[in-house]
mmCIF file of N, CA and C in Angstrom:
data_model
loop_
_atom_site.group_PDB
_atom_site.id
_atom_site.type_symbol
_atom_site.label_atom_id
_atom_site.label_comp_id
_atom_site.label_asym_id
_atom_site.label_seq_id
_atom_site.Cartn_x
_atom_site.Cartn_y
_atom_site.Cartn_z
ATOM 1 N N UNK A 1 5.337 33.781 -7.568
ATOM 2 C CA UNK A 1 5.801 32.879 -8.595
ATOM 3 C C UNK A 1 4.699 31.848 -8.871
ATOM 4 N N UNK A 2 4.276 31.616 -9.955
ATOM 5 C CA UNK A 2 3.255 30.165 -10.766
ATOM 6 C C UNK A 2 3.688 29.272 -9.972
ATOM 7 N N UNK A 3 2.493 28.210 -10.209
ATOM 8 C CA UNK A 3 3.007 26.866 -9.478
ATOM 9 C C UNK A 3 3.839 26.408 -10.579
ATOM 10 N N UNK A 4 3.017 26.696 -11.566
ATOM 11 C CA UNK A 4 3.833 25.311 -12.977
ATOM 12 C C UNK A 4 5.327 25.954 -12.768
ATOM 13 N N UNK A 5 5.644 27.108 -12.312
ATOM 14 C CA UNK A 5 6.877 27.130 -12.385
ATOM 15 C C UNK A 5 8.080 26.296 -11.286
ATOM 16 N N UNK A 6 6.985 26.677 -10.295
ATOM 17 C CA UNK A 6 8.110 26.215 -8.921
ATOM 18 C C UNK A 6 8.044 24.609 -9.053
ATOM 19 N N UNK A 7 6.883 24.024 -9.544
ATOM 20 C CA UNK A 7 7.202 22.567 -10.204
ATOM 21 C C UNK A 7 8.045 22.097 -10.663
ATOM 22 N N UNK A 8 8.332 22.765 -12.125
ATOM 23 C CA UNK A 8 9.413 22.866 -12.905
ATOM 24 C C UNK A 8 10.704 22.805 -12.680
ATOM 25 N N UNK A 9 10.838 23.804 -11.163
ATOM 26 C CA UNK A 9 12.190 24.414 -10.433
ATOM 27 C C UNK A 9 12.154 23.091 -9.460
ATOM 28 N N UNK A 10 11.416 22.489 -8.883
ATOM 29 C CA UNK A 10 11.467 21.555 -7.908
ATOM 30 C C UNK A 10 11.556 20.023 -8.439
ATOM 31 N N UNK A 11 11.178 19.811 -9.989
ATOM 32 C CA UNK A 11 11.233 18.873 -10.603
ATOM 33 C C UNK A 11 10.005 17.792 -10.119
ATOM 34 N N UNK A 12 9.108 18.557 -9.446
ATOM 35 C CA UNK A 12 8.124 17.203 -9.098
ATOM 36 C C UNK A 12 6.656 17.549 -9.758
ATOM 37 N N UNK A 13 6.335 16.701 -10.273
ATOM 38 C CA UNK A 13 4.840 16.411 -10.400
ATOM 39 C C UNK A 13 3.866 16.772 -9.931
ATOM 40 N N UNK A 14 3.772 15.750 -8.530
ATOM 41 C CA UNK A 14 3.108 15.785 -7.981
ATOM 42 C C UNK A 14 3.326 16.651 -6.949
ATOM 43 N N UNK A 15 2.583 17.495 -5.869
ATOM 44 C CA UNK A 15 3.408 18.072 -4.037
ATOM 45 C C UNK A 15 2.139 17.359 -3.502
ATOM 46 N N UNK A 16 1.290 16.631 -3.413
ATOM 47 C CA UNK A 16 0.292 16.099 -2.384
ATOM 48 C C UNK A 16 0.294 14.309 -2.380
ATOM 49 N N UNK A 17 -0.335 14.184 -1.375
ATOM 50 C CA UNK A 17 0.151 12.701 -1.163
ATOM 51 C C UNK A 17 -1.360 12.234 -1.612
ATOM 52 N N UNK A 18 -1.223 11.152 -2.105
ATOM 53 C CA UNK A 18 -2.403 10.624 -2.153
ATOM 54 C C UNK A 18 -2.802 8.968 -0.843
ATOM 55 N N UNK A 19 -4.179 9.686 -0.724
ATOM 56 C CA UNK A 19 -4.247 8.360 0.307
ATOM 57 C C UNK A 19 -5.049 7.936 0.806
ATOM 58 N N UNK A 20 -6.040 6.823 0.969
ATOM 59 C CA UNK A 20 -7.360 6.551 1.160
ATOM 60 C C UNK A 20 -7.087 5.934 3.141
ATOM 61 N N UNK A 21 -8.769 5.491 3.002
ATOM 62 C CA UNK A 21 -8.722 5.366 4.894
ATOM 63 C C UNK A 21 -9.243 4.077 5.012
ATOM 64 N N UNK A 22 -9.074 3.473 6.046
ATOM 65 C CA UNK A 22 -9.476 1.975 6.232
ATOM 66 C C UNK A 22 -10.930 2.453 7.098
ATOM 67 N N UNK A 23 -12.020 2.022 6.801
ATOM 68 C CA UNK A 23 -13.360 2.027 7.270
ATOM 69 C C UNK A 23 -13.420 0.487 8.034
ATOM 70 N N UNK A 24 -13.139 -0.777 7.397
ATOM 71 C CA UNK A 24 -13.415 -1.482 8.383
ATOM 72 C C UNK A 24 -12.699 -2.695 8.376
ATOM 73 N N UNK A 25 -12.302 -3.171 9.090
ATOM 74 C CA UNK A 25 -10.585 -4.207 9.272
ATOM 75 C C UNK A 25 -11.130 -5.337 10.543
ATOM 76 N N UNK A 26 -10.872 -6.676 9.472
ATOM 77 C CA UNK A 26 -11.066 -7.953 10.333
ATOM 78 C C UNK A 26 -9.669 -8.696 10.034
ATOM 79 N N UNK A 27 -9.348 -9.829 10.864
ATOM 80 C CA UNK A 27 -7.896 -10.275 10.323
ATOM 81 C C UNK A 27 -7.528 -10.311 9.135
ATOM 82 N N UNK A 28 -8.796 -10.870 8.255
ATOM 83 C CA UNK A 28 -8.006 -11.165 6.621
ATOM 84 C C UNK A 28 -8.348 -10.816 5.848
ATOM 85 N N UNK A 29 -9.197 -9.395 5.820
ATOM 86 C CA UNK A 29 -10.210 -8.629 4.578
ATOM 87 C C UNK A 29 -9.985 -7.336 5.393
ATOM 88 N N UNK A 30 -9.872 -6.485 5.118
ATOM 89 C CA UNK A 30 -9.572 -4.307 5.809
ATOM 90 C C UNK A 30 -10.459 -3.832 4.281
ATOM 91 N N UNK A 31 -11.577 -3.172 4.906
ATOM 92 C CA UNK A 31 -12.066 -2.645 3.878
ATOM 93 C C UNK A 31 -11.624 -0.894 3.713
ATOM 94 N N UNK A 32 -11.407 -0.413 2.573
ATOM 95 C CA UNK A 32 -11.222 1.169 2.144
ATOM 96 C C UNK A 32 -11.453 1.564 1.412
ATOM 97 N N UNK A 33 -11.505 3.001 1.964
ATOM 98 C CA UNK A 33 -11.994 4.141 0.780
ATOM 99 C C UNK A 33 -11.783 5.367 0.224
ATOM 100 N N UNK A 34 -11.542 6.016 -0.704
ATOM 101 C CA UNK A 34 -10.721 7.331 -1.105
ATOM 102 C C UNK A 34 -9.574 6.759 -2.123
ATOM 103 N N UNK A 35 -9.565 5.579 -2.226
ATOM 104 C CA UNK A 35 -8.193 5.168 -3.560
ATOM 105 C C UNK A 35 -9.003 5.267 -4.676
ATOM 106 N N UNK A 36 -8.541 5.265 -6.163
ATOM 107 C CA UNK A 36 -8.369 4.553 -7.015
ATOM 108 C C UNK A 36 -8.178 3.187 -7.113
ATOM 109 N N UNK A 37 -8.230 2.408 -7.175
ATOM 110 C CA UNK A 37 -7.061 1.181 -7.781
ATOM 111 C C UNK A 37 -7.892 0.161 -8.015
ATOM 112 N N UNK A 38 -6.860 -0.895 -8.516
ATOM 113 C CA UNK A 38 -7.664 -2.072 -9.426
ATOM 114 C C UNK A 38 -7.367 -3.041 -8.629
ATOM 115 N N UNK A 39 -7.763 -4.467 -9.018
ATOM 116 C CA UNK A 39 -7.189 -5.509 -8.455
ATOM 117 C C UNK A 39 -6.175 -5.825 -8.648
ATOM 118 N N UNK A 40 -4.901 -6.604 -7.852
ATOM 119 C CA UNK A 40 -3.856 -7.003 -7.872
ATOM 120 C C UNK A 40 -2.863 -5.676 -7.614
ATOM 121 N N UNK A 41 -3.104 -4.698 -7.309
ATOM 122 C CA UNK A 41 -2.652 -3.824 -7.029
ATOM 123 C C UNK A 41 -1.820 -3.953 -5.544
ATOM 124 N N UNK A 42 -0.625 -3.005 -5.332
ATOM 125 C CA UNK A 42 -0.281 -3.643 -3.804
ATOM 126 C C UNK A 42 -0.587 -1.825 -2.930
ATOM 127 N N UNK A 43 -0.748 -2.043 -1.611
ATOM 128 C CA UNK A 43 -1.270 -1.364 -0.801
ATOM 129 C C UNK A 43 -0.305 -0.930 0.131
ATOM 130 N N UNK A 44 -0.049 0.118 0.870
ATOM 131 C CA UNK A 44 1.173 0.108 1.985
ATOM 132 C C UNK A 44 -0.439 0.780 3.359
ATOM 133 N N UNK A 45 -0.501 -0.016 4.053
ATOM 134 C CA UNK A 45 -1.262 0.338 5.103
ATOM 135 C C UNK A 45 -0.462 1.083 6.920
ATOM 136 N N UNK A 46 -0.821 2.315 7.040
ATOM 137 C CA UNK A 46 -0.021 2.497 7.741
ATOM 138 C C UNK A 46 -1.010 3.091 8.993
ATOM 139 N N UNK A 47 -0.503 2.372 10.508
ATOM 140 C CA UNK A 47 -1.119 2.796 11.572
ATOM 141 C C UNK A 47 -0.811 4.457 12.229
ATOM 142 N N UNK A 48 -2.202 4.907 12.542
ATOM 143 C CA UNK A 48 -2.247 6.468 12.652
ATOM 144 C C UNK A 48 -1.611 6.453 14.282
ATOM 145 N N UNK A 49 -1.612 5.215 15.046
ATOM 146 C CA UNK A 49 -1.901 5.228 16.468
ATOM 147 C C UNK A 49 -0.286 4.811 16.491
ATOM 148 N N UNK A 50 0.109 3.691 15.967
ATOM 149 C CA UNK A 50 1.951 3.681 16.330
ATOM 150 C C UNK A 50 2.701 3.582 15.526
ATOM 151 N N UNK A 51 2.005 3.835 14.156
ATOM 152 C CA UNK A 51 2.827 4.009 12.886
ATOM 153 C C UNK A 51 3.650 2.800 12.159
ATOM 154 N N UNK A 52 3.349 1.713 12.446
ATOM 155 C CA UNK A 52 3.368 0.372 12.086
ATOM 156 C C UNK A 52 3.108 0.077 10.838
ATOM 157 N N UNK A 53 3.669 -0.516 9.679
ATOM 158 C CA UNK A 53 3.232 -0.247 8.360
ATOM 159 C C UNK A 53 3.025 -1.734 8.151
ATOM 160 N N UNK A 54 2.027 -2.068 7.354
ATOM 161 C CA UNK A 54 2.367 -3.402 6.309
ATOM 162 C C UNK A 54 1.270 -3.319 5.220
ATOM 163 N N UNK A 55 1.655 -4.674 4.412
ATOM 164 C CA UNK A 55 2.021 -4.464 2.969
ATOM 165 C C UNK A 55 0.163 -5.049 2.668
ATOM 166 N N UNK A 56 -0.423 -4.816 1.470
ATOM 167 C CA UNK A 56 -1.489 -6.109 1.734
ATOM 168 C C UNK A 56 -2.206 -5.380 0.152
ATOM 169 N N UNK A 57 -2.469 -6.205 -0.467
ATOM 170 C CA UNK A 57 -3.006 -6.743 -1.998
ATOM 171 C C UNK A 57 -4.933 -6.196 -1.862
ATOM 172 N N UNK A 58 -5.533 -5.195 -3.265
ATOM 173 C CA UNK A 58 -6.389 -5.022 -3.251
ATOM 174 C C UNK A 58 -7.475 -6.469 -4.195
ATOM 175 N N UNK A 59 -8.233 -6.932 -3.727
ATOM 176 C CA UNK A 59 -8.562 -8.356 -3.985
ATOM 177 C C UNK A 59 -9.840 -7.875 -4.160
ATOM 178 N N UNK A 60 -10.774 -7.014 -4.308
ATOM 179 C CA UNK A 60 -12.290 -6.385 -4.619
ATOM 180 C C UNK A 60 -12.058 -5.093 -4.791
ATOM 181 N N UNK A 61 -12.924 -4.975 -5.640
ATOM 182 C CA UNK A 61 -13.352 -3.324 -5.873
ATOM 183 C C UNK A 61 -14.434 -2.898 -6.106
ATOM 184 N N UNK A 62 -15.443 -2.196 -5.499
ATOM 185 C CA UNK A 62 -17.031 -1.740 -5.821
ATOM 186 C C UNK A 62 -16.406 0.091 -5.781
ATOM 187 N N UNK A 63 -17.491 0.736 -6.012
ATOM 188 C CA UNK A 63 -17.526 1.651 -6.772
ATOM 189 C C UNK A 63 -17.032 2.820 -5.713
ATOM 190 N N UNK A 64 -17.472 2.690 -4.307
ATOM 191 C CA UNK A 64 -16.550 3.717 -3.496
ATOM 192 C C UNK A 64 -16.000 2.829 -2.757
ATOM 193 N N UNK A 65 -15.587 1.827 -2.161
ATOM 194 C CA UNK A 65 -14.516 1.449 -2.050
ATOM 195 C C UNK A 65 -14.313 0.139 -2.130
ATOM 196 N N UNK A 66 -12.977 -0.617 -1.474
ATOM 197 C CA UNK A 66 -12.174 -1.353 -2.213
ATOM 198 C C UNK A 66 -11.659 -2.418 -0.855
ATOM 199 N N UNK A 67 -11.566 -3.793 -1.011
ATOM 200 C CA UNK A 67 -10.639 -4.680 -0.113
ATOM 201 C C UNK A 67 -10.036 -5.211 -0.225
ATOM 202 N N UNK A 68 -8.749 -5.259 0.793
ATOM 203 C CA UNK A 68 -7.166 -5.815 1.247
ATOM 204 C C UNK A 68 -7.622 -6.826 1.844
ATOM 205 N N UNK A 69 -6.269 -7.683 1.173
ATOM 206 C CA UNK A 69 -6.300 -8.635 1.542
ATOM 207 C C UNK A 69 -4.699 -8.730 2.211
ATOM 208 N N UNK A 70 -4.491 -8.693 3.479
ATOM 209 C CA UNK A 70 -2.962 -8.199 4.347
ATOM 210 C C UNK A 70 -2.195 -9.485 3.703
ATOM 211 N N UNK A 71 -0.601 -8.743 4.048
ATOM 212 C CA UNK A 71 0.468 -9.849 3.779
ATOM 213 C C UNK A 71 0.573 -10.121 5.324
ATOM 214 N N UNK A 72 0.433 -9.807 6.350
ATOM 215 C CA UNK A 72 0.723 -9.978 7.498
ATOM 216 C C UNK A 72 -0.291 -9.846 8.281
ATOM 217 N N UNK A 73 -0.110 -10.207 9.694
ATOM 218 C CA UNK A 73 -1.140 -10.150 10.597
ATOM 219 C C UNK A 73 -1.473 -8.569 10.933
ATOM 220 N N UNK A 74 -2.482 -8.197 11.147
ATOM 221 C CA UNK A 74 -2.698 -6.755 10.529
ATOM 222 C C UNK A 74 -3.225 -6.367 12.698
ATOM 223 N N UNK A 75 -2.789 -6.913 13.958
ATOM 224 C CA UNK A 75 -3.084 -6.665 15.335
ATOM 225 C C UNK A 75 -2.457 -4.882 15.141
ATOM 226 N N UNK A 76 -3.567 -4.022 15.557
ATOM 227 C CA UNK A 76 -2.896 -2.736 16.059
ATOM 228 C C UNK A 76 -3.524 -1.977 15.123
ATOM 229 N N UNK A 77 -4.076 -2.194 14.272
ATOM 230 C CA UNK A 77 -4.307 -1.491 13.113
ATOM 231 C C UNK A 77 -6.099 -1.192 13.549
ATOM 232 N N UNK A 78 -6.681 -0.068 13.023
ATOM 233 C CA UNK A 78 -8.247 0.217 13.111
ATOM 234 C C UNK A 78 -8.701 0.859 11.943
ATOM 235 N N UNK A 79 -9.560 1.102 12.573
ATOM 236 C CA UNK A 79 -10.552 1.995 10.990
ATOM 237 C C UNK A 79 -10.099 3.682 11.316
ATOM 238 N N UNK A 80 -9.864 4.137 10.367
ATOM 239 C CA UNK A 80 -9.157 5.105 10.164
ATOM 240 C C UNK A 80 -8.241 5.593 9.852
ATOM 241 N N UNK A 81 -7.247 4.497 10.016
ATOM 242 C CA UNK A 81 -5.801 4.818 9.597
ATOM 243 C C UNK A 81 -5.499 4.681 8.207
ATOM 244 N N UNK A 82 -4.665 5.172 7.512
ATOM 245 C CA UNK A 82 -4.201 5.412 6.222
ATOM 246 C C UNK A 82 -3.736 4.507 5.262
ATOM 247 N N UNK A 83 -3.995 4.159 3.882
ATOM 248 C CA UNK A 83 -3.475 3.661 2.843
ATOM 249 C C UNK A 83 -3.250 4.403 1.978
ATOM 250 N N UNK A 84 -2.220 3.615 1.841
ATOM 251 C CA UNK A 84 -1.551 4.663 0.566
ATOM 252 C C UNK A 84 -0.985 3.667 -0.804
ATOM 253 N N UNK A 85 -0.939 4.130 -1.829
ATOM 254 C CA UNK A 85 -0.799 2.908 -2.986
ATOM 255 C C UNK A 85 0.888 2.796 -3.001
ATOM 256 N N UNK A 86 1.529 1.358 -3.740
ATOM 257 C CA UNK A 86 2.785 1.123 -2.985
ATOM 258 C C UNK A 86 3.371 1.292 -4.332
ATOM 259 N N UNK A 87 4.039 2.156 -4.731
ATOM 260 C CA UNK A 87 4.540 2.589 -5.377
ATOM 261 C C UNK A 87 5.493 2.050 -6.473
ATOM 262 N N UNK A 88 6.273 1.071 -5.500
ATOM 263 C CA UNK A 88 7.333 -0.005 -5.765
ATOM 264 C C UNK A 88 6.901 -1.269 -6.108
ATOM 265 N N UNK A 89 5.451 -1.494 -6.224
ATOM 266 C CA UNK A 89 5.267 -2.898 -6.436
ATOM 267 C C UNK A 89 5.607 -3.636 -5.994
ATOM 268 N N UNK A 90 5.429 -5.075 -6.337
ATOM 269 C CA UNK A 90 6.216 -6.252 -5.708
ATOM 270 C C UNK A 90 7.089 -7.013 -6.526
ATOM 271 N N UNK A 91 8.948 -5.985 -5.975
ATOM 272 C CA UNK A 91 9.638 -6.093 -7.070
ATOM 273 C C UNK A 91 10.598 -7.343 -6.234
ATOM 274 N N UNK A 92 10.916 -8.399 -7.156
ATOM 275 C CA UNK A 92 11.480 -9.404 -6.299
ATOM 276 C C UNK A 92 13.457 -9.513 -7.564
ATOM 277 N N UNK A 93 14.230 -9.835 -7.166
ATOM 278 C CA UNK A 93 15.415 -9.651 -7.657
ATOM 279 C C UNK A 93 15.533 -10.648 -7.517
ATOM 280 N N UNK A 94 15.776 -11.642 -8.934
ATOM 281 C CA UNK A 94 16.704 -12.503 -9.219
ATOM 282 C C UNK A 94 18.154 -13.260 -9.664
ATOM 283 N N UNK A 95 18.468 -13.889 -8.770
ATOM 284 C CA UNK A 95 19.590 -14.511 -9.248
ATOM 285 C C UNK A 95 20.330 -15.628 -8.746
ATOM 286 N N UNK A 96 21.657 -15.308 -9.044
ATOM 287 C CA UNK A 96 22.214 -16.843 -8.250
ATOM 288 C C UNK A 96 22.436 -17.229 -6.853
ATOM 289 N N UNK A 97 22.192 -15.930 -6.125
ATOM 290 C CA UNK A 97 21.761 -15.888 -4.386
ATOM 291 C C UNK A 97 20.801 -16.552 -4.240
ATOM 292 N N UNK A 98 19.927 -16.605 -5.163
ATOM 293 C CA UNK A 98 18.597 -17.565 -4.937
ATOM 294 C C UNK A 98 18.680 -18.985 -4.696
ATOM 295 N N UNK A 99 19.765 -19.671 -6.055
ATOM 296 C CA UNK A 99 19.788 -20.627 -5.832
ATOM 297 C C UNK A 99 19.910 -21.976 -4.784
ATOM 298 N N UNK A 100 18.760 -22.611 -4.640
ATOM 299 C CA UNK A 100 19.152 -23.733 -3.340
ATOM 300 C C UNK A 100 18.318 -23.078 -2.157
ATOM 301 N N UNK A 101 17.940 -22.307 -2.282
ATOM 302 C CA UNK A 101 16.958 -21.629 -0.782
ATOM 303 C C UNK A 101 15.510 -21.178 -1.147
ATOM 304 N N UNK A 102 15.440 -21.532 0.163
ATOM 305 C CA UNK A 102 14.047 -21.603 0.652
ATOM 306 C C UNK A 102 13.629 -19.698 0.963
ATOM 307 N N UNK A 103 12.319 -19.304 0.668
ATOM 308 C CA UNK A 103 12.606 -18.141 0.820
ATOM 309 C C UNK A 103 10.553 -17.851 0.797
ATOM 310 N N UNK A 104 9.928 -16.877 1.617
ATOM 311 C CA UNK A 104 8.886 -16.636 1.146
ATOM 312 C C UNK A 104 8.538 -15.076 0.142
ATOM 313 N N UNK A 105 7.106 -15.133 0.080
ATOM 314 C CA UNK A 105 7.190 -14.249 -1.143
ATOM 315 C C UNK A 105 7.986 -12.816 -1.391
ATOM 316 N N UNK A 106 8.664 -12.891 -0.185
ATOM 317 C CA UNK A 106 9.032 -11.142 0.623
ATOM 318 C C UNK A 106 10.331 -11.521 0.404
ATOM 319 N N UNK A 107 11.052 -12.801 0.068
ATOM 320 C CA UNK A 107 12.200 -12.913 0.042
ATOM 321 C C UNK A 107 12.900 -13.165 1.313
ATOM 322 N N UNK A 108 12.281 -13.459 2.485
ATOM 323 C CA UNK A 108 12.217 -13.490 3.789
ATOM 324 C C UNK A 108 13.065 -15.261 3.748
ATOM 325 N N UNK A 109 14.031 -15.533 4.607
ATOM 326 C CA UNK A 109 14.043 -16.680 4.549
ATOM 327 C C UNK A 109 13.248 -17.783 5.807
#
């Protein structure tokens, strides 16, 4: 059977993941390479060694690769492990739950 077909039948686009590698990671700059992406873009960084994920913003871009800037303290993490682009953005929901509280950018109180 074609791929374009079993696509079709499976309804997906895409079947491969896309995903670049961290080459070199200090507390507040992780440099990588193998993405696409632009600035302001958000990042899902995920550890190969205990699978620990966090979130962190592409803030430079040169021509093969690109640097994060972490939302969190990035301990555990090395060069090698995986990024992947975050799909979901940074979608924040408003409303009247909000009102009167204190909250950081994660919605975290």
């Amino acid at each position: 059977m074609p791929l374009k077909s079993l696509r079709s039948r499976l309804g997906v686009e895409k079947l491969t993941t896309v995903f670049g590698t961290v080459s070199k990671i200090s507390p507040t700059v992780i440099v990588a390479e193998g993405l696409h992406v632009s600035i302001g873009d958000t990042v899902l960084l995920v550890s190969e060694m205990s699978g620990a994920e966090a979130l962190g913003m592409v803030s430079e871009v040169e021509r093969n690769r690109f640097f994060i800037t972490p939302f969190r303290f990035v301990e555990g993490f090395r060069a090698g492990d995986k990024v992947y682009p975050n799909q979901t953005g940074m979608m924040i929901e408003v409303g009247e739950a909000l009102l009167g509280r204190v909250v950081d950018p994660f919605m975290n109180p």
